[in-house]
């Protein structure tokens, strides 16, 4: 989470957040009192690309047709900009009525009083699995509901493997040593400008890597759980890949961080054989690449699995909305309506509602069916639920990007970077 948020949060996101006079008066900024004809207007905030925007607008249109007394105005931006903008909006009392979140953000905003307790609006969740539902529940309060179920995975372009004659590894047995060998074999045969994979350093991958070693990025009591030794092992591996030409040079990796859309990625441009990503990105990546792609389990899952099932995204309601019941009606439509499910399909993960999942099965395209099959196969093999980061942990991705750059540009050695990362994250989650 941005430093801007933390400064503003001290003024706005405390216990006075819900007071009518706090940071901008009693209006939510997310909805007005409704038009002269009694229509209620809601704002809905989310992140994504143009394809997701088109599908989301179709869902909004369908909802408005079924609920003519409610008008929904969608507002979106790319992933990198979304949370900085949301932090400013929440702090200024101008947040959308329905807010899309993920990762540790439901806890971050829920703990600060910015999200509505969904028990107050009677939102139905009986068809949503507990594992996904708990991603939006903290301190016994349900602050959000999952859009769908997701998992980290290796996205593979089999055509690239076949073209250079490198065999696909066995996803049920491959180790991280097998992964490194495969990446180096690809690097030795791929044309210039094409890589085995982008640099894989992300918080999700650190979590999976550490879970395979009996750790986790965070502990259940809200502390840093990953050890310096595990971090050093990770960075020694990624440096080895970079030096072998399996991943891009540091300058290109730094550029790619600013280009999060699937069509901007190496995989989407047809310039990578593998990419660590979330399973729900398969369709967008396949479309961008212009050919079918495959999902595989992470290396190193035997004997201790590090993968987990997670809510793809979370829909929450602004605690200051002037129209909580109407906002809940919209969220109910998003997650519990087969009509919405048939439009969204698996773009926000495999539907968490079992009835919606069944209703859309025949409408799924090949990438979506592959996602569903991947989740079904993973479910009995996955590790325990993820420990969601404590308040302040939304700073971690930016800390990781900064420290990772130090490693890739050769300004820090892995052991030094490991200590630095742990200290910085520890400071962030204590604030």
Tab-separated table of C-alpha atoms in Angstrom:
chain	number	residue	atom	x	y	z
A	1	UNK	CA	0.000	0.000	0.000
A	2	UNK	CA	1.295	3.479	-0.861
A	3	UNK	CA	2.883	5.816	1.677
A	4	UNK	CA	0.197	8.316	0.642
A	5	UNK	CA	-2.452	5.958	2.006
A	6	UNK	CA	-0.765	5.647	5.361
A	7	UNK	CA	-0.546	9.389	5.856
A	8	UNK	CA	-4.136	9.932	4.893
A	9	UNK	CA	-5.263	6.878	6.811
A	10	UNK	CA	-4.135	8.445	10.043
A	11	UNK	CA	-6.656	11.204	9.415
A	12	UNK	CA	-9.503	9.294	7.866
A	13	UNK	CA	-9.417	5.561	8.434
A	14	UNK	CA	-9.634	5.405	12.197
A	15	UNK	CA	-12.707	4.962	14.312
A	16	UNK	CA	-14.014	8.332	13.112
A	17	UNK	CA	-14.208	7.051	9.552
A	18	UNK	CA	-17.841	6.184	9.934
A	19	UNK	CA	-18.790	9.402	11.631
A	20	UNK	CA	-20.860	11.736	9.517
A	21	UNK	CA	-18.344	14.539	9.802
A	22	UNK	CA	-15.182	12.532	9.128
A	23	UNK	CA	-13.019	13.499	6.155
A	24	UNK	CA	-15.636	15.012	3.951
A	25	UNK	CA	-18.989	14.718	5.680
A	26	UNK	CA	-21.643	12.079	5.598
A	27	UNK	CA	-21.718	11.458	1.859
A	28	UNK	CA	-19.906	8.344	0.720
A	29	UNK	CA	-18.743	10.012	-2.443
A	30	UNK	CA	-19.549	6.636	-3.993
A	31	UNK	CA	-23.239	7.308	-4.508
A	32	UNK	CA	-25.572	10.248	-4.474
A	33	UNK	CA	-29.050	10.366	-2.980
A	34	UNK	CA	-30.501	9.120	-6.228
A	35	UNK	CA	-32.079	10.939	-9.130
A	36	UNK	CA	-35.364	12.795	-9.093
A	37	UNK	CA	-37.187	9.660	-10.216
A	38	UNK	CA	-35.940	7.729	-7.183
A	39	UNK	CA	-33.223	5.771	-8.976
A	40	UNK	CA	-30.276	4.906	-6.727
A	41	UNK	CA	-26.810	5.311	-8.218
A	42	UNK	CA	-23.900	3.080	-7.146
A	43	UNK	CA	-20.251	3.228	-8.073
A	44	UNK	CA	-18.341	-0.030	-8.676
A	45	UNK	CA	-14.530	-0.022	-8.630
A	46	UNK	CA	-12.316	-2.769	-10.083
A	47	UNK	CA	-9.107	-3.333	-12.058
A	48	UNK	CA	-8.495	-5.004	-15.406
A	49	UNK	CA	-7.976	-4.631	-19.136
A	50	UNK	CA	-10.356	-3.736	-21.968
A	51	UNK	CA	-11.691	-7.284	-22.343
A	52	UNK	CA	-12.645	-7.411	-18.676
A	53	UNK	CA	-14.181	-3.941	-18.983
A	54	UNK	CA	-16.431	-5.068	-21.831
A	55	UNK	CA	-17.600	-8.162	-19.931
A	56	UNK	CA	-18.153	-6.170	-16.738
A	57	UNK	CA	-20.289	-3.629	-18.553
A	58	UNK	CA	-22.455	-6.450	-19.910
A	59	UNK	CA	-22.975	-7.657	-16.341
A	60	UNK	CA	-23.876	-4.146	-15.224
A	61	UNK	CA	-26.361	-3.843	-18.086
A	62	UNK	CA	-27.972	-7.171	-17.145
A	63	UNK	CA	-28.217	-6.134	-13.491
A	64	UNK	CA	-29.782	-2.782	-14.332
A	65	UNK	CA	-32.333	-4.474	-16.569
A	66	UNK	CA	-33.336	-6.756	-13.679
A	67	UNK	CA	-33.188	-3.899	-11.133
A	68	UNK	CA	-34.432	-0.772	-12.911
A	69	UNK	CA	-34.350	1.264	-9.704
A	70	UNK	CA	-30.543	0.933	-9.386
A	71	UNK	CA	-27.965	2.466	-11.709
A	72	UNK	CA	-24.353	1.242	-11.543
A	73	UNK	CA	-21.410	3.267	-12.785
A	74	UNK	CA	-18.258	1.211	-13.334
A	75	UNK	CA	-14.808	2.662	-12.701
A	76	UNK	CA	-11.605	0.771	-13.470
A	77	UNK	CA	-7.901	1.140	-14.108
A	78	UNK	CA	-4.905	-1.153	-14.510
A	79	UNK	CA	-3.738	-3.219	-11.548
A	80	UNK	CA	-0.664	-1.103	-10.777
A	81	UNK	CA	-2.702	2.106	-10.452
A	82	UNK	CA	-5.813	0.687	-8.827
A	83	UNK	CA	-4.773	0.428	-5.189
A	84	UNK	CA	-3.011	3.792	-5.045
A	85	UNK	CA	-6.147	5.442	-6.419
A	86	UNK	CA	-8.388	3.467	-4.067
A	87	UNK	CA	-6.300	4.486	-1.052
A	88	UNK	CA	-6.754	8.146	-1.934
A	89	UNK	CA	-10.486	7.679	-2.522
A	90	UNK	CA	-11.055	5.841	0.759
A	91	UNK	CA	-9.041	8.373	2.748
A	92	UNK	CA	-10.952	11.233	1.165
A	93	UNK	CA	-14.374	9.655	1.687
A	94	UNK	CA	-14.917	9.167	-2.050
A	95	UNK	CA	-14.552	5.398	-2.396
A	96	UNK	CA	-16.893	3.392	-4.648
A	97	UNK	CA	-19.923	1.759	-3.047
A	98	UNK	CA	-18.783	-1.692	-4.215
A	99	UNK	CA	-15.022	-2.203	-4.030
A	100	UNK	CA	-12.938	-4.975	-5.572
A	101	UNK	CA	-10.059	-6.134	-3.367
A	102	UNK	CA	-7.626	-9.026	-3.094
A	103	UNK	CA	-4.806	-10.442	-0.996
A	104	UNK	CA	-4.389	-8.613	2.305
A	105	UNK	CA	-6.467	-5.593	1.302
A	106	UNK	CA	-9.761	-6.843	2.837
A	107	UNK	CA	-8.006	-7.086	6.198
A	108	UNK	CA	-6.183	-3.773	5.694
A	109	UNK	CA	-9.364	-1.843	4.961
A	110	UNK	CA	-11.588	-3.918	7.241
A	111	UNK	CA	-9.354	-3.318	10.253
A	112	UNK	CA	-9.523	0.411	9.569
A	113	UNK	CA	-13.313	0.467	9.499
A	114	UNK	CA	-13.607	1.159	5.778
A	115	UNK	CA	-15.620	-1.956	4.858
A	116	UNK	CA	-19.156	-2.979	5.742
A	117	UNK	CA	-19.854	-6.080	7.818
A	118	UNK	CA	-21.811	-8.097	5.257
A	119	UNK	CA	-23.869	-9.719	8.006
A	120	UNK	CA	-25.671	-6.379	8.271
A	121	UNK	CA	-27.098	-6.721	4.754
A	122	UNK	CA	-27.826	-10.458	4.771
A	123	UNK	CA	-25.747	-11.361	1.739
A	124	UNK	CA	-26.202	-15.041	0.830
A	125	UNK	CA	-23.004	-17.102	0.960
A	126	UNK	CA	-24.317	-20.644	1.534
A	127	UNK	CA	-23.210	-21.834	-1.932
A	128	UNK	CA	-19.650	-20.544	-1.581
A	129	UNK	CA	-16.919	-22.824	-0.248
A	130	UNK	CA	-15.434	-21.985	3.127
A	131	UNK	CA	-11.824	-21.933	1.886
A	132	UNK	CA	-12.544	-19.100	-0.539
A	133	UNK	CA	-15.055	-17.353	1.721
A	134	UNK	CA	-12.542	-17.120	4.555
A	135	UNK	CA	-10.282	-14.966	2.354
A	136	UNK	CA	-12.710	-12.129	3.081
A	137	UNK	CA	-13.289	-12.880	6.777
A	138	UNK	CA	-11.186	-11.396	9.578
A	139	UNK	CA	-11.839	-11.250	13.288
A	140	UNK	CA	-15.105	-13.070	12.763
A	141	UNK	CA	-16.387	-10.395	10.361
A	142	UNK	CA	-17.196	-11.139	6.715
A	143	UNK	CA	-15.869	-8.074	4.911
A	144	UNK	CA	-16.039	-9.500	1.401
A	145	UNK	CA	-17.094	-12.390	-0.793
A	146	UNK	CA	-14.927	-14.124	-3.413
A	147	UNK	CA	-15.440	-13.618	-7.125
A	148	UNK	CA	-14.010	-17.063	-7.840
A	149	UNK	CA	-11.355	-19.628	-6.972
A	150	UNK	CA	-7.799	-19.306	-8.215
A	151	UNK	CA	-4.340	-20.800	-7.794
A	152	UNK	CA	-0.780	-19.921	-8.688
A	153	UNK	CA	0.458	-21.993	-11.609
A	154	UNK	CA	3.026	-22.309	-14.358
A	155	UNK	CA	1.565	-21.129	-17.659
A	156	UNK	CA	3.300	-23.006	-20.472
A	157	UNK	CA	3.497	-22.374	-24.205
A	158	UNK	CA	3.941	-25.915	-25.506
A	159	UNK	CA	4.579	-24.662	-29.039
A	160	UNK	CA	7.774	-22.947	-27.875
A	161	UNK	CA	8.948	-26.131	-26.144
A	162	UNK	CA	8.211	-28.199	-29.252
A	163	UNK	CA	9.898	-25.756	-31.609
A	164	UNK	CA	13.253	-25.974	-29.810
A	165	UNK	CA	12.947	-29.648	-28.865
A	166	UNK	CA	12.847	-29.299	-25.090
A	167	UNK	CA	10.484	-31.829	-23.450
A	168	UNK	CA	7.816	-30.689	-21.041
A	169	UNK	CA	8.621	-31.698	-17.452
A	170	UNK	CA	6.348	-33.960	-15.444
A	171	UNK	CA	4.299	-31.567	-13.306
A	172	UNK	CA	3.626	-34.276	-10.714
A	173	UNK	CA	7.286	-34.927	-9.970
A	174	UNK	CA	9.463	-32.000	-11.076
A	175	UNK	CA	11.711	-30.304	-8.543
A	176	UNK	CA	13.193	-26.814	-8.559
A	177	UNK	CA	16.415	-28.361	-9.887
A	178	UNK	CA	14.372	-29.830	-12.755
A	179	UNK	CA	12.850	-26.404	-13.301
A	180	UNK	CA	16.273	-24.747	-13.499
A	181	UNK	CA	17.516	-27.377	-15.939
A	182	UNK	CA	14.459	-26.939	-18.152
A	183	UNK	CA	14.851	-23.146	-18.116
A	184	UNK	CA	18.544	-23.374	-19.009
A	185	UNK	CA	17.878	-25.910	-21.780
A	186	UNK	CA	15.333	-23.525	-23.258
A	187	UNK	CA	17.691	-20.560	-22.950
A	188	UNK	CA	20.382	-22.409	-24.880
A	189	UNK	CA	18.051	-23.020	-27.840
A	190	UNK	CA	15.652	-20.094	-27.965
A	191	UNK	CA	16.221	-17.228	-30.424
A	192	UNK	CA	17.515	-13.894	-29.174
A	193	UNK	CA	14.822	-11.823	-27.490
A	194	UNK	CA	12.910	-14.912	-26.334
A	195	UNK	CA	13.271	-16.262	-22.813
A	196	UNK	CA	12.466	-19.369	-20.842
A	197	UNK	CA	10.395	-17.155	-18.508
A	198	UNK	CA	10.191	-13.657	-17.013
A	199	UNK	CA	11.877	-13.098	-13.674
A	200	UNK	CA	9.582	-15.058	-11.309
A	201	UNK	CA	10.018	-12.954	-8.160
A	202	UNK	CA	6.567	-12.117	-6.779
A	203	UNK	CA	5.112	-12.295	-3.288
A	204	UNK	CA	2.880	-15.196	-4.309
A	205	UNK	CA	5.871	-17.199	-5.458
A	206	UNK	CA	7.783	-16.459	-2.253
A	207	UNK	CA	4.787	-17.686	-0.311
A	208	UNK	CA	4.595	-20.939	-2.287
A	209	UNK	CA	8.382	-21.466	-2.199
A	210	UNK	CA	8.521	-20.923	1.564
A	211	UNK	CA	5.452	-23.075	2.230
A	212	UNK	CA	7.235	-25.948	0.501
A	213	UNK	CA	9.941	-25.484	3.135
A	214	UNK	CA	7.578	-25.513	6.114
A	215	UNK	CA	7.416	-21.730	6.374
A	216	UNK	CA	5.143	-19.029	4.920
A	217	UNK	CA	5.502	-15.394	3.996
A	218	UNK	CA	3.603	-14.480	7.198
A	219	UNK	CA	2.859	-16.294	10.442
A	220	UNK	CA	-0.632	-16.693	11.853
A	221	UNK	CA	0.159	-14.122	14.575
A	222	UNK	CA	1.032	-11.459	12.004
A	223	UNK	CA	4.819	-11.624	11.729
A	224	UNK	CA	7.252	-12.245	8.874
A	225	UNK	CA	7.400	-16.015	8.443
A	226	UNK	CA	9.838	-16.538	5.589
A	227	UNK	CA	13.443	-17.093	6.665
A	228	UNK	CA	16.525	-15.315	5.384
A	229	UNK	CA	17.884	-18.666	4.231
A	230	UNK	CA	14.847	-19.361	2.054
A	231	UNK	CA	14.985	-15.871	0.539
A	232	UNK	CA	18.698	-16.227	-0.202
A	233	UNK	CA	18.032	-19.612	-1.816
A	234	UNK	CA	15.356	-18.015	-4.004
A	235	UNK	CA	17.562	-15.131	-5.130
A	236	UNK	CA	20.529	-17.394	-5.792
A	237	UNK	CA	18.236	-19.362	-8.115
A	238	UNK	CA	16.869	-16.320	-9.940
A	239	UNK	CA	20.355	-14.859	-10.401
A	240	UNK	CA	21.471	-18.180	-11.845
A	241	UNK	CA	18.585	-18.051	-14.310
A	242	UNK	CA	19.353	-14.482	-15.297
A	243	UNK	CA	23.032	-15.182	-15.812
A	244	UNK	CA	22.141	-18.166	-18.019
A	245	UNK	CA	19.900	-15.956	-20.182
A	246	UNK	CA	16.806	-17.888	-19.108
A	247	UNK	CA	15.225	-14.688	-17.766
A	248	UNK	CA	15.592	-11.139	-19.126
A	249	UNK	CA	18.291	-8.688	-18.074
A	250	UNK	CA	17.527	-6.512	-15.066
A	251	UNK	CA	16.608	-3.451	-17.135
A	252	UNK	CA	13.968	-5.381	-19.077
A	253	UNK	CA	12.569	-6.928	-15.894
A	254	UNK	CA	12.219	-3.435	-14.395
A	255	UNK	CA	10.321	-2.333	-17.501
A	256	UNK	CA	8.011	-5.356	-17.456
A	257	UNK	CA	6.932	-4.565	-13.873
A	258	UNK	CA	5.301	-1.389	-15.181
A	259	UNK	CA	3.389	-3.330	-17.866
A	260	UNK	CA	1.021	-5.669	-15.993
A	261	UNK	CA	-1.544	-6.375	-18.729
A	262	UNK	CA	-1.462	-9.932	-20.174
A	263	UNK	CA	-0.912	-8.611	-23.682
A	264	UNK	CA	2.155	-6.690	-22.477
A	265	UNK	CA	3.778	-9.711	-20.825
A	266	UNK	CA	6.485	-11.838	-22.417
A	267	UNK	CA	4.046	-14.738	-22.548
A	268	UNK	CA	1.356	-12.617	-24.174
A	269	UNK	CA	3.841	-11.375	-26.771
A	270	UNK	CA	5.004	-14.906	-27.571
A	271	UNK	CA	8.449	-14.230	-26.103
A	272	UNK	CA	8.447	-16.725	-23.222
A	273	UNK	CA	8.018	-20.476	-22.867
A	274	UNK	CA	6.822	-20.349	-19.243
A	275	UNK	CA	5.373	-17.821	-16.830
A	276	UNK	CA	4.350	-18.060	-13.170
A	277	UNK	CA	0.892	-16.541	-12.918
A	278	UNK	CA	-2.607	-17.037	-11.565
A	279	UNK	CA	-4.734	-19.703	-13.201
A	280	UNK	CA	-7.484	-17.247	-14.153
A	281	UNK	CA	-5.024	-15.447	-16.451
A	282	UNK	CA	-4.916	-18.418	-18.828
A	283	UNK	CA	-7.653	-17.127	-21.125
A	284	UNK	CA	-6.260	-13.601	-21.436
A	285	UNK	CA	-2.717	-14.871	-21.955
A	286	UNK	CA	-3.851	-17.413	-24.550
A	287	UNK	CA	-5.752	-14.721	-26.428
A	288	UNK	CA	-2.767	-12.364	-26.343
A	289	UNK	CA	-0.356	-15.095	-27.439
A	290	UNK	CA	-2.685	-16.187	-30.228
A	291	UNK	CA	-2.491	-19.857	-29.321
A	292	UNK	CA	-3.565	-22.269	-26.575
A	293	UNK	CA	-1.484	-22.367	-23.416
A	294	UNK	CA	-1.279	-24.953	-20.646
A	295	UNK	CA	-1.426	-24.817	-16.838
A	296	UNK	CA	1.012	-26.862	-14.762
A	297	UNK	CA	1.586	-27.265	-11.029
A	298	UNK	CA	4.563	-25.476	-9.512
A	299	UNK	CA	7.887	-27.284	-9.217
A	300	UNK	CA	8.781	-28.697	-5.817
A	301	UNK	CA	5.283	-29.671	-4.687
A	302	UNK	CA	6.545	-33.064	-3.530
A	303	UNK	CA	6.815	-33.882	-0.658
A	304	UNK	CA	5.372	-30.659	0.860
A	305	UNK	CA	2.804	-28.779	-1.215
A	306	UNK	CA	3.122	-25.013	-1.315
A	307	UNK	CA	0.180	-24.298	-3.625
A	308	UNK	CA	-3.176	-23.273	-2.199
A	309	UNK	CA	-6.675	-22.376	-3.322
A	310	UNK	CA	-7.470	-18.709	-3.032
A	311	UNK	CA	-10.230	-16.274	-3.820
A	312	UNK	CA	-9.322	-14.652	-7.120
A	313	UNK	CA	-10.710	-11.299	-6.029
A	314	UNK	CA	-13.008	-10.066	-3.263
A	315	UNK	CA	-16.105	-7.901	-3.585
A	316	UNK	CA	-16.607	-5.630	-0.560
A	317	UNK	CA	-19.008	-2.821	0.285
A	318	UNK	CA	-17.926	0.635	1.374
A	319	UNK	CA	-18.829	1.129	5.050
A	320	UNK	CA	-19.890	4.686	4.255
A	321	UNK	CA	-22.173	3.914	1.338
A	322	UNK	CA	-25.549	5.592	1.585
A	323	UNK	CA	-27.143	2.578	-0.090
A	324	UNK	CA	-25.867	-0.586	1.636
A	325	UNK	CA	-28.853	-2.748	0.717
A	326	UNK	CA	-28.706	-1.819	-2.960
A	327	UNK	CA	-24.949	-2.399	-2.966
A	328	UNK	CA	-25.556	-5.841	-1.447
A	329	UNK	CA	-28.142	-6.562	-4.154
A	330	UNK	CA	-25.494	-5.810	-6.784
A	331	UNK	CA	-22.828	-7.954	-5.080
A	332	UNK	CA	-25.366	-10.780	-4.776
A	333	UNK	CA	-25.947	-10.554	-8.532
A	334	UNK	CA	-22.210	-10.602	-9.246
A	335	UNK	CA	-21.441	-13.735	-7.224
A	336	UNK	CA	-24.718	-15.660	-7.009
A	337	UNK	CA	-26.406	-15.073	-10.375
A	338	UNK	CA	-25.939	-17.658	-13.160
A	339	UNK	CA	-26.732	-14.842	-15.603
A	340	UNK	CA	-23.700	-12.861	-14.430
A	341	UNK	CA	-21.641	-16.046	-14.307
A	342	UNK	CA	-22.324	-16.778	-17.976
A	343	UNK	CA	-20.933	-13.366	-18.894
A	344	UNK	CA	-17.901	-13.300	-16.598
A	345	UNK	CA	-17.164	-17.035	-17.008
A	346	UNK	CA	-13.713	-17.676	-15.463
A	347	UNK	CA	-12.181	-14.226	-15.928
A	348	UNK	CA	-12.263	-13.596	-12.178
A	349	UNK	CA	-11.496	-17.215	-11.309
A	350	UNK	CA	-13.620	-20.343	-11.406
A	351	UNK	CA	-16.944	-19.233	-9.843
A	352	UNK	CA	-16.946	-19.706	-6.073
A	353	UNK	CA	-20.704	-20.313	-6.034
A	354	UNK	CA	-21.288	-23.996	-6.817
A	355	UNK	CA	-24.612	-23.352	-8.578
A	356	UNK	CA	-23.041	-20.725	-10.834
A	357	UNK	CA	-20.123	-23.043	-11.540
A	358	UNK	CA	-22.536	-25.767	-12.702
A	359	UNK	CA	-24.579	-23.312	-14.767
A	360	UNK	CA	-21.628	-22.044	-16.804
A	361	UNK	CA	-19.874	-25.363	-17.422
A	362	UNK	CA	-21.236	-25.809	-20.940
A	363	UNK	CA	-20.501	-22.180	-21.820
A	364	UNK	CA	-16.806	-22.372	-20.951
A	365	UNK	CA	-14.261	-22.106	-23.733
A	366	UNK	CA	-11.172	-24.281	-23.845
A	367	UNK	CA	-9.019	-22.002	-21.617
A	368	UNK	CA	-11.795	-21.799	-19.025
A	369	UNK	CA	-12.340	-25.555	-19.085
A	370	UNK	CA	-8.608	-25.996	-18.592
A	371	UNK	CA	-8.755	-23.680	-15.567
A	372	UNK	CA	-11.668	-25.615	-14.077
A	373	UNK	CA	-9.883	-28.928	-14.628
A	374	UNK	CA	-6.705	-27.525	-13.084
A	375	UNK	CA	-8.567	-26.345	-9.961
A	376	UNK	CA	-10.420	-29.673	-9.697
A	377	UNK	CA	-7.160	-31.628	-9.903
A	378	UNK	CA	-5.365	-29.335	-7.480
A	379	UNK	CA	-8.086	-29.302	-4.814
A	380	UNK	CA	-7.163	-32.635	-3.128
A	381	UNK	CA	-3.424	-31.931	-3.505
A	382	UNK	CA	-3.275	-28.330	-2.301
A	383	UNK	CA	-1.633	-27.284	0.931
A	384	UNK	CA	-3.378	-25.560	3.860
A	385	UNK	CA	-5.126	-22.197	3.417
A	386	UNK	CA	-2.899	-19.201	2.892
A	387	UNK	CA	-2.062	-17.007	5.874
A	388	UNK	CA	-3.343	-13.595	4.788
A	389	UNK	CA	-0.877	-10.847	5.588
A	390	UNK	CA	-1.522	-8.513	8.540
A	391	UNK	CA	-2.257	-4.802	8.329
A	392	UNK	CA	0.639	-3.109	6.580
A	393	UNK	CA	1.510	-6.138	4.448
A	394	UNK	CA	0.068	-4.505	1.346
A	395	UNK	CA	3.418	-2.679	1.215
A	396	UNK	CA	5.205	-5.991	0.658
A	397	UNK	CA	4.931	-6.197	-3.173
A	398	UNK	CA	6.550	-2.791	-3.589
A	399	UNK	CA	9.245	-3.641	-1.048
A	400	UNK	CA	9.911	-6.853	-2.942
A	401	UNK	CA	10.164	-5.047	-6.281
A	402	UNK	CA	12.718	-2.621	-4.841
A	403	UNK	CA	14.855	-5.278	-3.157
A	404	UNK	CA	14.617	-7.600	-6.155
A	405	UNK	CA	15.911	-4.807	-8.396
A	406	UNK	CA	18.899	-4.414	-6.067
A	407	UNK	CA	19.663	-8.113	-6.508
A	408	UNK	CA	19.177	-8.241	-10.285
A	409	UNK	CA	21.269	-5.114	-10.889
A	410	UNK	CA	24.026	-6.560	-8.693
A	411	UNK	CA	23.815	-3.936	-5.973
A	412	UNK	CA	22.944	-6.456	-3.242
A	413	UNK	CA	23.950	-10.061	-2.736
A	414	UNK	CA	21.143	-12.565	-1.975
A	415	UNK	CA	21.963	-12.890	1.736
A	416	UNK	CA	22.096	-9.115	2.197
A	417	UNK	CA	18.857	-8.682	0.238
A	418	UNK	CA	17.140	-11.333	2.373
A	419	UNK	CA	17.958	-9.467	5.575
A	420	UNK	CA	16.920	-6.160	4.022
A	421	UNK	CA	13.581	-7.554	2.807
A	422	UNK	CA	12.703	-9.082	6.189
A	423	UNK	CA	13.563	-5.855	8.013
A	424	UNK	CA	11.545	-3.667	5.653
A	425	UNK	CA	8.471	-5.936	5.713
A	426	UNK	CA	8.743	-6.230	9.490
A	427	UNK	CA	8.697	-2.450	9.784
A	428	UNK	CA	5.714	-2.174	7.417
A	429	UNK	CA	3.526	-4.638	9.301
A	430	UNK	CA	4.254	-3.026	12.670
A	431	UNK	CA	3.058	0.416	11.559
